[in-house]
mmCIF file of C-alpha atoms in Angstrom:
data_model
loop_
_atom_site.group_PDB
_atom_site.id
_atom_site.type_symbol
_atom_site.label_atom_id
_atom_site.label_comp_id
_atom_site.label_asym_id
_atom_site.label_seq_id
_atom_site.Cartn_x
_atom_site.Cartn_y
_atom_site.Cartn_z
ATOM 1 C CA SER A 1 43.949 -27.142 -14.213
ATOM 2 C CA GLN A 2 41.822 -27.086 -11.082
ATOM 3 C CA GLN A 3 39.721 -30.192 -10.544
ATOM 4 C CA GLY A 4 37.019 -28.306 -8.705
ATOM 5 C CA GLU A 5 35.616 -25.059 -9.983
ATOM 6 C CA GLU A 6 33.136 -23.088 -7.951
ATOM 7 C CA ASP A 7 30.376 -20.957 -9.307
ATOM 8 C CA PRO A 8 29.698 -18.139 -8.720
ATOM 9 C CA GLN A 9 33.032 -16.605 -7.769
ATOM 10 C CA ALA A 10 31.235 -14.103 -5.563
ATOM 11 C CA LEU A 11 27.744 -13.949 -4.089
ATOM 12 C CA SER A 12 26.099 -11.171 -2.101
ATOM 13 C CA ILE A 13 22.780 -11.737 -0.313
ATOM 14 C CA GLN A 14 20.705 -10.368 2.547
ATOM 15 C CA GLU A 15 20.441 -12.037 5.919
ATOM 16 C CA GLY A 16 17.697 -14.634 5.953
ATOM 17 C CA GLU A 17 18.069 -15.523 2.282
ATOM 18 C CA ASN A 18 19.416 -18.834 1.054
ATOM 19 C CA ALA A 19 22.833 -19.088 -0.587
ATOM 20 C CA THR A 20 23.658 -21.685 -3.209
ATOM 21 C CA MET A 21 27.172 -22.415 -4.426
ATOM 22 C CA ASN A 22 28.082 -24.891 -7.116
ATOM 23 C CA CYS A 23 31.163 -26.966 -7.784
ATOM 24 C CA SER A 24 32.053 -28.801 -10.970
ATOM 25 C CA TYR A 25 34.871 -31.264 -11.439
ATOM 26 C CA LYS A 26 36.384 -33.266 -14.240
ATOM 27 C CA THR A 27 37.386 -36.768 -13.138
ATOM 28 C CA SER A 28 35.849 -39.555 -11.065
ATOM 29 C CA ILE A 29 36.118 -39.039 -7.342
ATOM 30 C CA ASN A 30 36.087 -40.948 -4.075
ATOM 31 C CA ASN A 31 34.468 -38.104 -2.188
ATOM 32 C CA LEU A 32 33.892 -34.370 -2.274
ATOM 33 C CA GLN A 33 34.352 -32.026 0.666
ATOM 34 C CA TRP A 34 33.275 -28.467 1.383
ATOM 35 C CA TYR A 35 35.344 -26.083 3.470
ATOM 36 C CA ARG A 36 34.851 -22.580 4.763
ATOM 37 C CA GLN A 37 37.512 -19.900 5.252
ATOM 38 C CA ASN A 38 37.076 -16.686 7.159
ATOM 39 C CA SER A 39 39.219 -13.834 5.924
ATOM 40 C CA GLY A 40 42.908 -14.393 6.651
ATOM 41 C CA ARG A 41 42.339 -17.659 8.508
ATOM 42 C CA GLY A 42 42.713 -21.365 7.877
ATOM 43 C CA LEU A 43 40.046 -23.547 6.322
ATOM 44 C CA VAL A 44 37.409 -25.312 8.365
ATOM 45 C CA HIS A 45 35.793 -28.519 7.194
ATOM 46 C CA LEU A 46 32.024 -28.341 6.747
ATOM 47 C CA ILE A 47 30.832 -31.560 5.196
ATOM 48 C CA LEU A 48 32.050 -34.619 3.278
ATOM 49 C CA ILE A 49 29.914 -36.474 0.777
ATOM 50 C CA ARG A 50 30.993 -39.793 -0.655
ATOM 51 C CA SER A 51 30.633 -40.719 -4.310
ATOM 52 C CA ASN A 52 27.801 -43.153 -3.526
ATOM 53 C CA GLU A 53 25.788 -40.505 -1.656
ATOM 54 C CA ARG A 54 23.456 -38.019 -3.305
ATOM 55 C CA GLU A 55 22.576 -35.640 -0.489
ATOM 56 C CA LYS A 56 23.792 -34.769 2.959
ATOM 57 C CA HIS A 57 22.630 -32.353 5.648
ATOM 58 C CA SER A 58 24.363 -30.673 8.541
ATOM 59 C CA GLY A 59 22.404 -28.014 10.410
ATOM 60 C CA ARG A 60 21.611 -25.259 7.906
ATOM 61 C CA LEU A 61 23.857 -26.833 5.278
ATOM 62 C CA ARG A 62 22.664 -29.097 2.510
ATOM 63 C CA VAL A 63 25.060 -30.658 0.025
ATOM 64 C CA THR A 64 24.101 -32.542 -3.094
ATOM 65 C CA LEU A 65 26.296 -34.587 -5.393
ATOM 66 C CA ASP A 66 25.518 -35.604 -8.957
ATOM 67 C CA THR A 67 28.294 -37.870 -10.179
ATOM 68 C CA SER A 68 26.749 -38.193 -13.629
ATOM 69 C CA LYS A 69 27.091 -34.429 -14.098
ATOM 70 C CA LYS A 70 30.277 -34.240 -12.022
ATOM 71 C CA SER A 71 28.839 -31.465 -9.920
ATOM 72 C CA SER A 72 27.952 -30.619 -6.349
ATOM 73 C CA SER A 73 26.075 -27.824 -4.678
ATOM 74 C CA LEU A 74 26.202 -26.327 -1.207
ATOM 75 C CA LEU A 75 23.049 -24.663 0.088
ATOM 76 C CA ILE A 76 23.097 -22.509 3.198
ATOM 77 C CA THR A 77 19.583 -21.799 4.397
ATOM 78 C CA ALA A 78 18.476 -18.759 6.388
ATOM 79 C CA SER A 79 21.884 -17.134 6.050
ATOM 80 C CA ARG A 80 23.410 -14.964 8.754
ATOM 81 C CA ALA A 81 26.006 -12.220 8.635
ATOM 82 C CA ALA A 82 28.372 -14.662 10.366
ATOM 83 C CA ASP A 83 28.204 -16.908 7.281
ATOM 84 C CA THR A 84 30.238 -14.317 5.388
ATOM 85 C CA ALA A 85 33.332 -16.224 4.257
ATOM 86 C CA SER A 86 34.876 -18.006 1.298
ATOM 87 C CA TYR A 87 33.641 -21.503 0.552
ATOM 88 C CA PHE A 88 35.748 -24.123 -1.200
ATOM 89 C CA CYS A 89 34.960 -27.501 -2.620
ATOM 90 C CA ALA A 90 37.704 -30.114 -2.608
ATOM 91 C CA THR A 91 37.636 -33.343 -4.558
ATOM 92 C CA ASP A 92 39.455 -36.571 -3.810
ATOM 93 C CA PRO A 93 39.994 -37.995 -7.308
ATOM 94 C CA TYR A 94 40.589 -41.671 -8.019
ATOM 95 C CA ASN A 95 44.222 -42.614 -8.513
ATOM 96 C CA GLN A 96 45.635 -39.281 -7.412
ATOM 97 C CA GLY A 97 47.638 -40.586 -4.502
ATOM 98 C CA GLY A 98 45.303 -39.294 -1.850
ATOM 99 C CA LYS A 99 45.521 -35.603 -2.615
ATOM 100 C CA LEU A 100 42.608 -33.243 -2.263
ATOM 101 C CA ILE A 101 42.169 -30.835 -5.141
ATOM 102 C CA PHE A 102 40.699 -27.485 -4.111
ATOM 103 C CA GLY A 103 38.733 -25.103 -6.258
ATOM 104 C CA GLN A 104 39.231 -21.358 -6.191
ATOM 105 C CA GLY A 105 36.275 -20.736 -3.936
ATOM 106 C CA THR A 106 33.091 -18.705 -3.768
ATOM 107 C CA GLU A 107 33.212 -15.509 -1.743
ATOM 108 C CA LEU A 108 29.926 -15.135 0.113
ATOM 109 C CA SER A 109 28.854 -11.833 1.619
ATOM 110 C CA VAL A 110 25.755 -11.790 3.803
ATOM 111 C CA LYS A 111 24.506 -8.298 4.553
ATOM 112 C CA PRO A 112 22.638 -7.608 7.779
ATOM 113 C CA ASP B 1 39.217 -30.968 19.054
ATOM 114 C CA VAL B 2 41.999 -31.345 16.525
ATOM 115 C CA LYS B 3 44.531 -28.611 16.816
ATOM 116 C CA VAL B 4 46.966 -27.664 14.100
ATOM 117 C CA THR B 5 49.334 -24.866 14.977
ATOM 118 C CA GLN B 6 51.743 -22.928 12.817
ATOM 119 C CA SER B 7 54.792 -21.217 14.213
ATOM 120 C CA SER B 8 54.000 -17.705 12.994
ATOM 121 C CA ARG B 9 50.927 -15.812 11.768
ATOM 122 C CA TYR B 10 52.994 -13.184 9.988
ATOM 123 C CA LEU B 11 56.572 -13.373 8.776
ATOM 124 C CA VAL B 12 58.734 -10.916 6.837
ATOM 125 C CA LYS B 13 61.956 -12.138 5.273
ATOM 126 C CA ARG B 14 64.495 -10.873 2.794
ATOM 127 C CA THR B 15 65.309 -12.335 -0.600
ATOM 128 C CA GLY B 16 67.860 -15.120 -0.306
ATOM 129 C CA GLU B 17 67.147 -15.956 3.315
ATOM 130 C CA LYS B 18 66.436 -19.506 4.400
ATOM 131 C CA VAL B 19 62.960 -19.680 5.871
ATOM 132 C CA PHE B 20 61.460 -22.345 8.118
ATOM 133 C CA LEU B 21 57.721 -22.692 8.578
ATOM 134 C CA GLU B 22 56.726 -25.108 11.317
ATOM 135 C CA CYS B 23 53.494 -26.996 11.710
ATOM 136 C CA VAL B 24 52.446 -29.158 14.651
ATOM 137 C CA GLN B 25 49.313 -31.283 15.053
ATOM 138 C CA ASP B 26 48.086 -32.937 18.224
ATOM 139 C CA MET B 27 45.844 -35.699 16.872
ATOM 140 C CA ASP B 28 48.400 -38.347 15.952
ATOM 141 C CA HIS B 29 47.489 -37.939 12.276
ATOM 142 C CA GLU B 30 49.496 -39.835 9.702
ATOM 143 C CA ASN B 31 49.063 -37.334 6.881
ATOM 144 C CA MET B 32 50.307 -33.778 6.763
ATOM 145 C CA PHE B 33 50.183 -31.213 3.976
ATOM 146 C CA TRP B 34 51.594 -27.836 3.002
ATOM 147 C CA TYR B 35 49.639 -25.526 0.688
ATOM 148 C CA ARG B 36 50.089 -22.027 -0.517
ATOM 149 C CA GLN B 37 47.133 -19.790 -1.229
ATOM 150 C CA ASP B 38 47.207 -16.886 -3.645
ATOM 151 C CA PRO B 39 44.370 -14.677 -4.914
ATOM 152 C CA GLY B 40 42.802 -16.119 -8.033
ATOM 153 C CA LEU B 41 44.774 -19.357 -7.772
ATOM 154 C CA GLY B 42 43.123 -21.034 -4.811
ATOM 155 C CA LEU B 43 45.034 -23.563 -2.716
ATOM 156 C CA ARG B 44 47.959 -25.323 -4.333
ATOM 157 C CA LEU B 45 49.661 -28.328 -2.781
ATOM 158 C CA ILE B 46 53.390 -27.942 -2.244
ATOM 159 C CA TYR B 47 54.366 -31.145 -0.410
ATOM 160 C CA PHE B 48 52.698 -33.787 1.670
ATOM 161 C CA SER B 49 53.737 -36.638 3.924
ATOM 162 C CA TYR B 50 52.089 -39.946 4.764
ATOM 163 C CA ASP B 51 54.421 -40.949 7.520
ATOM 164 C CA VAL B 52 57.492 -39.942 9.452
ATOM 165 C CA LYS B 53 60.473 -39.337 7.178
ATOM 166 C CA MET B 54 58.309 -39.746 4.106
ATOM 167 C CA LYS B 55 57.506 -36.943 1.696
ATOM 168 C CA GLU B 56 55.779 -36.582 -1.623
ATOM 169 C CA LYS B 57 55.872 -33.692 -4.053
ATOM 170 C CA GLY B 58 52.671 -31.849 -4.639
ATOM 171 C CA ASP B 59 51.827 -29.661 -7.599
ATOM 172 C CA ILE B 60 54.328 -26.848 -6.976
ATOM 173 C CA PRO B 61 57.375 -28.190 -5.068
ATOM 174 C CA GLU B 62 60.001 -26.059 -6.816
ATOM 175 C CA GLY B 63 61.890 -23.829 -4.415
ATOM 176 C CA TYR B 64 60.645 -25.708 -1.351
ATOM 177 C CA SER B 65 61.680 -28.691 0.725
ATOM 178 C CA VAL B 66 60.116 -30.365 3.753
ATOM 179 C CA SER B 67 61.115 -32.316 6.804
ATOM 180 C CA ARG B 68 59.125 -34.735 8.942
ATOM 181 C CA GLU B 69 61.300 -36.158 11.683
ATOM 182 C CA LYS B 70 58.440 -36.647 14.132
ATOM 183 C CA LYS B 71 54.861 -37.648 13.448
ATOM 184 C CA GLU B 72 53.375 -34.470 14.878
ATOM 185 C CA ARG B 73 55.653 -31.985 13.131
ATOM 186 C CA PHE B 74 55.955 -31.081 9.446
ATOM 187 C CA SER B 75 58.307 -28.307 8.412
ATOM 188 C CA LEU B 76 58.359 -26.370 5.172
ATOM 189 C CA ILE B 77 61.695 -24.911 4.136
ATOM 190 C CA LEU B 78 62.333 -22.178 1.614
ATOM 191 C CA GLU B 79 65.989 -22.723 0.813
ATOM 192 C CA SER B 80 66.495 -19.254 -0.657
ATOM 193 C CA ALA B 81 63.410 -17.098 -0.383
ATOM 194 C CA SER B 82 62.300 -15.154 -3.419
ATOM 195 C CA THR B 83 59.669 -12.440 -3.832
ATOM 196 C CA ASN B 84 57.402 -14.794 -5.780
ATOM 197 C CA GLN B 85 57.123 -16.915 -2.653
ATOM 198 C CA THR B 86 55.224 -14.149 -0.887
ATOM 199 C CA SER B 87 51.981 -15.889 -0.051
ATOM 200 C CA MET B 88 49.721 -17.363 2.604
ATOM 201 C CA TYR B 89 50.995 -20.786 3.679
ATOM 202 C CA LEU B 90 48.557 -23.280 5.128
ATOM 203 C CA CYS B 91 49.388 -26.513 6.887
ATOM 204 C CA ALA B 92 46.858 -29.330 7.262
ATOM 205 C CA SER B 93 46.689 -32.806 8.734
ATOM 206 C CA SER B 94 44.368 -35.766 8.344
ATOM 207 C CA GLY B 95 43.979 -39.257 9.694
ATOM 208 C CA GLY B 96 44.374 -42.455 7.708
ATOM 209 C CA GLY B 97 42.356 -42.493 4.520
ATOM 210 C CA LEU B 98 38.710 -43.446 4.530
ATOM 211 C CA ALA B 99 37.909 -46.687 2.814
ATOM 212 C CA GLY B 100 37.646 -45.363 -0.681
ATOM 213 C CA GLY B 101 38.865 -41.879 -0.067
ATOM 214 C CA MET B 102 40.752 -39.203 1.811
ATOM 215 C CA ASP B 103 39.633 -38.117 5.230
ATOM 216 C CA THR B 104 38.823 -34.589 6.366
ATOM 217 C CA GLN B 105 41.774 -32.226 6.519
ATOM 218 C CA TYR B 106 42.262 -29.988 9.542
ATOM 219 C CA PHE B 107 43.975 -26.705 8.838
ATOM 220 C CA GLY B 108 46.199 -24.441 10.850
ATOM 221 C CA PRO B 109 45.556 -20.668 10.967
ATOM 222 C CA GLY B 110 48.058 -19.933 8.206
ATOM 223 C CA THR B 111 51.314 -18.001 7.953
ATOM 224 C CA ARG B 112 51.336 -14.891 5.812
ATOM 225 C CA LEU B 113 54.874 -14.672 4.470
ATOM 226 C CA THR B 114 56.225 -11.554 2.823
ATOM 227 C CA VAL B 115 59.567 -11.736 1.054
ATOM 228 C CA LEU B 116 61.138 -8.342 0.402
#
């Protein structure tokens, strides 16, 4: 089964609103990464948070990690139409031979 | 900027054909990966490689093989293409692992393969 599971599967908001996506996972991890994918394209790395970190910021992105609950969230503030994309979390589990495990993604639609 | 290129954006092949998907990265990365992406199933790892001439099976290696003769190039081979291999194929590369974890992966633009 997938290590990372995003919630919600789809999210539709208006420009200027904040978007929050959640990721849950099952086993202990070294780090957790968030990626973005525009339709029909490859994935682009957004942010990496290590297991000993609780929060990280990058521009309008804020990621939190709660290892006790095995969950992470990605917040995009003041969203823009250009943020429309799919967002994936990927976990790097302990003792998995260095593989990233991707969730199925959240499809974000930001309406102008 | 890291650049990962894939040989084709779109490819149409017939059942039974041998198919080669090529991936090249320009950042001297040790690690390279092949995924396939299907609606509702997310990204699934097919094969990966930590070094030249080394390969490791991912979660769904059946029906695929790989080749890494040079550090910058990682090829995915479909020995005898089947319709259930119609998918988006994504290649990625990353540098040596972080202390305590895997580094960021850099993805190519993807190859959308259709097998008729």
